[in-house]
Coordinates of N, CA and C in Angstrom, one line a residue:
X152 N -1.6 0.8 0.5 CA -2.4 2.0 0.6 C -3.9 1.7 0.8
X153 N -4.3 0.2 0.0 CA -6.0 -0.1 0.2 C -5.8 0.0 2.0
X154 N -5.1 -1.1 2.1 CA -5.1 -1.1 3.7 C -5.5 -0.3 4.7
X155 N -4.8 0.9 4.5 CA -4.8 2.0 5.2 C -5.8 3.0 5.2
X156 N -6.3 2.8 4.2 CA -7.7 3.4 3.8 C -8.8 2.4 4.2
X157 N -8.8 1.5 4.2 CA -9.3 1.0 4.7 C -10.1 0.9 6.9
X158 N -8.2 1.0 7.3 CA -8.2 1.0 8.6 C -8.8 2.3 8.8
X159 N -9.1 3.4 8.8 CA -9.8 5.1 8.5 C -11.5 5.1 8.2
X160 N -11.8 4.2 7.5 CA -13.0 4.3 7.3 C -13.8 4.0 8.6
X161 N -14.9 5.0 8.6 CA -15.4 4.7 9.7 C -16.9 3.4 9.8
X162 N -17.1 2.9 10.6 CA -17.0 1.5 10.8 C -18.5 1.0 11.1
X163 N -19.0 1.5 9.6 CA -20.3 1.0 9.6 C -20.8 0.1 8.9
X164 N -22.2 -0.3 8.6 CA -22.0 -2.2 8.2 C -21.7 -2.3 7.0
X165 N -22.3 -1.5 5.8 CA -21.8 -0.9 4.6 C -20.0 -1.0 4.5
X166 N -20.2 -0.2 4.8 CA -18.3 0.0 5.2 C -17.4 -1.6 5.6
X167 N -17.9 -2.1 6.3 CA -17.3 -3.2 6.7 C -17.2 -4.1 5.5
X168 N -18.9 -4.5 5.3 CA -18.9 -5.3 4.2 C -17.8 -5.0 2.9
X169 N -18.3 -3.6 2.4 CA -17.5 -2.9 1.1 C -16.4 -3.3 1.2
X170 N -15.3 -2.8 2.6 CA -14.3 -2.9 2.8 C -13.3 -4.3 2.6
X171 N -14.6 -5.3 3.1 CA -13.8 -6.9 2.9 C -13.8 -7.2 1.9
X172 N -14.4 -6.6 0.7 CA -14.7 -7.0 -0.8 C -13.2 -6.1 -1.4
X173 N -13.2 -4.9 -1.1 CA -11.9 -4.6 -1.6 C -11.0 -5.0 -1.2
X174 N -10.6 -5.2 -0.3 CA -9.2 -5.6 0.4 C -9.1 -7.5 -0.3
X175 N -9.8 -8.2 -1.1 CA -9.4 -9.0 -1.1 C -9.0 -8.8 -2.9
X176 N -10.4 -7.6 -3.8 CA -10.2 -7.5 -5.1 C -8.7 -6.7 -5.2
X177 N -8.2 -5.8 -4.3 CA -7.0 -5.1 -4.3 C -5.7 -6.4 -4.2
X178 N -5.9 -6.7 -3.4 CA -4.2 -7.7 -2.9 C -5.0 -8.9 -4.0
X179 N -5.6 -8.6 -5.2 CA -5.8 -10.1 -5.9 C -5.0 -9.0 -7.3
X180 N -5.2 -7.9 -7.6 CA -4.4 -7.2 -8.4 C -2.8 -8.0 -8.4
X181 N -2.2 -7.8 -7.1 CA -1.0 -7.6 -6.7 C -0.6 -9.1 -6.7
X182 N -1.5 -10.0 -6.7 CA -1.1 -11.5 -6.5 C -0.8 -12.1 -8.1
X183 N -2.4 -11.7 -8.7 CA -2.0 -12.3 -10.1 C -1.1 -11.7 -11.2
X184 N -0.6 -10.5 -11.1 CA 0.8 -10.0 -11.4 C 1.7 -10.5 -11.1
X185 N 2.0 -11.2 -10.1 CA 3.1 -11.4 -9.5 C 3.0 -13.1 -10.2
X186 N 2.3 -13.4 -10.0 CA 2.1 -14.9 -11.1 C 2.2 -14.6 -12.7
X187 N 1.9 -13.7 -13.2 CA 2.0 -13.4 -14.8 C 3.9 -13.1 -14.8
X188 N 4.2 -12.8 -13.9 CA 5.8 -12.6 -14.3 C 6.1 -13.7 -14.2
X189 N 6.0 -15.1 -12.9 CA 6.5 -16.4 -13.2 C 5.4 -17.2 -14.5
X190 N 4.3 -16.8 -15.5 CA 4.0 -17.3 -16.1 C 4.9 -18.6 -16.9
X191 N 4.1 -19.6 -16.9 CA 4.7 -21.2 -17.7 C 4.5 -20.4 -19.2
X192 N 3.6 -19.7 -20.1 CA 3.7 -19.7 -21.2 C 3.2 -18.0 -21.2
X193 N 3.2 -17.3 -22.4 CA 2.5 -16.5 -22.8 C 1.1 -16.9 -22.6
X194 N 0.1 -17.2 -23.2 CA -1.5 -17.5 -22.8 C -1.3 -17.7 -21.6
X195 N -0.5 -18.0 -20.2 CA -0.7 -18.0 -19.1 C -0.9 -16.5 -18.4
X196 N 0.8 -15.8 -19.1 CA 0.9 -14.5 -18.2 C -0.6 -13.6 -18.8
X197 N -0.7 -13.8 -20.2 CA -1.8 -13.3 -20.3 C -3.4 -13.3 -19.8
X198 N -3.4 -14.0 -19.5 CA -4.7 -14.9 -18.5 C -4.7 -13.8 -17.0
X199 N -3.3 -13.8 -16.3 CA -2.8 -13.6 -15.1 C -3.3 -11.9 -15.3
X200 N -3.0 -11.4 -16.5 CA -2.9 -9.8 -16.8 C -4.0 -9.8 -16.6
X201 N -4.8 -10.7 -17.2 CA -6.8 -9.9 -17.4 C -7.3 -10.4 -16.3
X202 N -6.9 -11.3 -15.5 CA -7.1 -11.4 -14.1 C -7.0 -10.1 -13.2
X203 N -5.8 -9.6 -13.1 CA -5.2 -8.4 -12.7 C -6.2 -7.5 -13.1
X204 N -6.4 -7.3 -14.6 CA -7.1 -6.1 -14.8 C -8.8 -6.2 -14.2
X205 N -9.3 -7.2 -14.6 CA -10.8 -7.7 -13.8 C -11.0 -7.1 -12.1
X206 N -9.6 -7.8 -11.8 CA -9.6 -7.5 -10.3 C -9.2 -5.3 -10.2
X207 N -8.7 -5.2 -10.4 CA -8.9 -3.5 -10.7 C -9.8 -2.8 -10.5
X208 N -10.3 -3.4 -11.6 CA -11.8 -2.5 -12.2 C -12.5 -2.9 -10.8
X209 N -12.6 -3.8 -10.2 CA -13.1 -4.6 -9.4 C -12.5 -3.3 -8.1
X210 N -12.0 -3.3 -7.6 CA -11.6 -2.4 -6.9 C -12.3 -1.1 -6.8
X211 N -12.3 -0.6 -8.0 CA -12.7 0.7 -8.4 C -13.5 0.6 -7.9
X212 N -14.8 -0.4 -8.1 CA -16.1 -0.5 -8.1 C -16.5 -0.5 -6.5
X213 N -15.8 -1.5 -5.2 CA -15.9 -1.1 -4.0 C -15.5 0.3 -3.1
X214 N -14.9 0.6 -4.0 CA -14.1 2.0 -3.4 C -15.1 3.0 -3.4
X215 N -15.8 3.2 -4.4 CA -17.1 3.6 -4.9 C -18.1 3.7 -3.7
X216 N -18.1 2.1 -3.7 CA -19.3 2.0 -2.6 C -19.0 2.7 -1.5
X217 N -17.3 2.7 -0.9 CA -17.1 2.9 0.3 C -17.7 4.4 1.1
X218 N -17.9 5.2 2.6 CA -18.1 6.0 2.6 C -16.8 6.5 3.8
X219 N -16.2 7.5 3.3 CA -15.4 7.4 4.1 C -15.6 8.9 4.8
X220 N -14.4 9.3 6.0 CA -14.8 10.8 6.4 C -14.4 11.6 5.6
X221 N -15.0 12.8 5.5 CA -15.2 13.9 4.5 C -13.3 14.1 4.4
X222 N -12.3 14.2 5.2 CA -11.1 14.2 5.2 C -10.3 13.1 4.3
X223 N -11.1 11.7 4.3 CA -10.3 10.8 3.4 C -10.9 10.8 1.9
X224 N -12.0 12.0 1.8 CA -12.6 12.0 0.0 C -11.3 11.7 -0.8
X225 N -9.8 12.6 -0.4 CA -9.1 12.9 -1.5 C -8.5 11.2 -2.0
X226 N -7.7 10.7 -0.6 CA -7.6 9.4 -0.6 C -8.1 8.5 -1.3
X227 N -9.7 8.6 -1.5 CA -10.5 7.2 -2.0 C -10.0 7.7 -3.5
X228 N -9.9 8.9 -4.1 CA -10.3 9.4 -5.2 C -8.6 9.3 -5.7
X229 N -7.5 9.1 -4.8 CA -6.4 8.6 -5.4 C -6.3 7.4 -5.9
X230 N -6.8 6.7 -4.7 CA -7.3 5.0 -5.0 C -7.8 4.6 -6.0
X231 N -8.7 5.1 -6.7 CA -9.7 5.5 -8.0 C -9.0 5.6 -8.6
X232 N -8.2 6.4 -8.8 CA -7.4 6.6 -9.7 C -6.6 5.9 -10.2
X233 N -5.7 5.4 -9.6 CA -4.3 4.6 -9.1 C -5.3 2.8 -10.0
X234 N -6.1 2.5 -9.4 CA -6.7 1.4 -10.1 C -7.1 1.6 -11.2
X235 N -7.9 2.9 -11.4 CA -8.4 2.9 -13.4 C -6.9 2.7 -14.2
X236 N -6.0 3.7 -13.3 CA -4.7 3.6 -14.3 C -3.8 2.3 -14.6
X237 N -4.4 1.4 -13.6 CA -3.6 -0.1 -13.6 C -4.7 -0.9 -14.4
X238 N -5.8 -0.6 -14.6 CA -6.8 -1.2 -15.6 C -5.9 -1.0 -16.8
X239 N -5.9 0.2 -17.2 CA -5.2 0.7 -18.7 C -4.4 0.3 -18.6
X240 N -3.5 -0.1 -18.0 CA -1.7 -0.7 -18.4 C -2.4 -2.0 -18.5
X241 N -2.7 -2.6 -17.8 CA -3.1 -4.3 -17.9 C -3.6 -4.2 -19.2
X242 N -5.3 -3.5 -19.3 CA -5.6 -3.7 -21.0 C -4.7 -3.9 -22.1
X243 N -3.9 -2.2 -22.1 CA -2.9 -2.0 -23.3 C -2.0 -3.6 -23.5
X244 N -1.7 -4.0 -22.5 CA -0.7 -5.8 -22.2 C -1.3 -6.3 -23.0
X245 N -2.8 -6.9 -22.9 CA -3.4 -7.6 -23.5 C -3.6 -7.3 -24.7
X246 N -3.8 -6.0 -25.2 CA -4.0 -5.4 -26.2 C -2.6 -6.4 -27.2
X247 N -1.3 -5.9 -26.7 CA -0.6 -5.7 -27.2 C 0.0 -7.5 -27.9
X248 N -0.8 -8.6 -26.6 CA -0.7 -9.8 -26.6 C -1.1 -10.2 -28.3
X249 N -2.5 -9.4 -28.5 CA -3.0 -9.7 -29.7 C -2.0 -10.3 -30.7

């Protein structure tokens, strides 16, 4: 979905820049998850989760910057969303790691 919100935005240097910063903090979500489920130990997967969640929040944060057309507001603001909510589930993990 970053992707494609991405491809939409219109294509100014702001935008460019912003946009390389998310597309790498987004697909870094999805990568170090996918490493917390092959985790070698617990303190690994856990590492991998707060990685996950770092990169989230991290997301949120360029999305922010981005400016997109007045038609894709609702989009960025799912995006927004959809990451704060994957912060919270990552946190609660770690939480629960305690």
């Amino acid at each position: 979905m970053v992707r494609n919100y991405v491809k939409n935005l219109p294509k100014t240097l702001s935008n460019i820049e912003d946009a390389k910063q998310l597309i790498k903090a987004s697909g870094s979500v999805g990568a170090n998850y996918i490493e917390a489920e092959e985790a070698l130990s617990r303190k690994d997967f856990v590492m991998r989760i707060r990685i996950s969640r770092k990169e989230a929040k991290e997301s949120v944060y360029w999305l922010e910057l981005t400016e997109p057309k007045e038609e894709e507001m609702m989009e960025k603001q799912n995006l927004i969303n959809e990451a704060t909510e994957l912060t919270k589930i990552f946190g609660s993990i770690v939480e629960k790691s305690k």
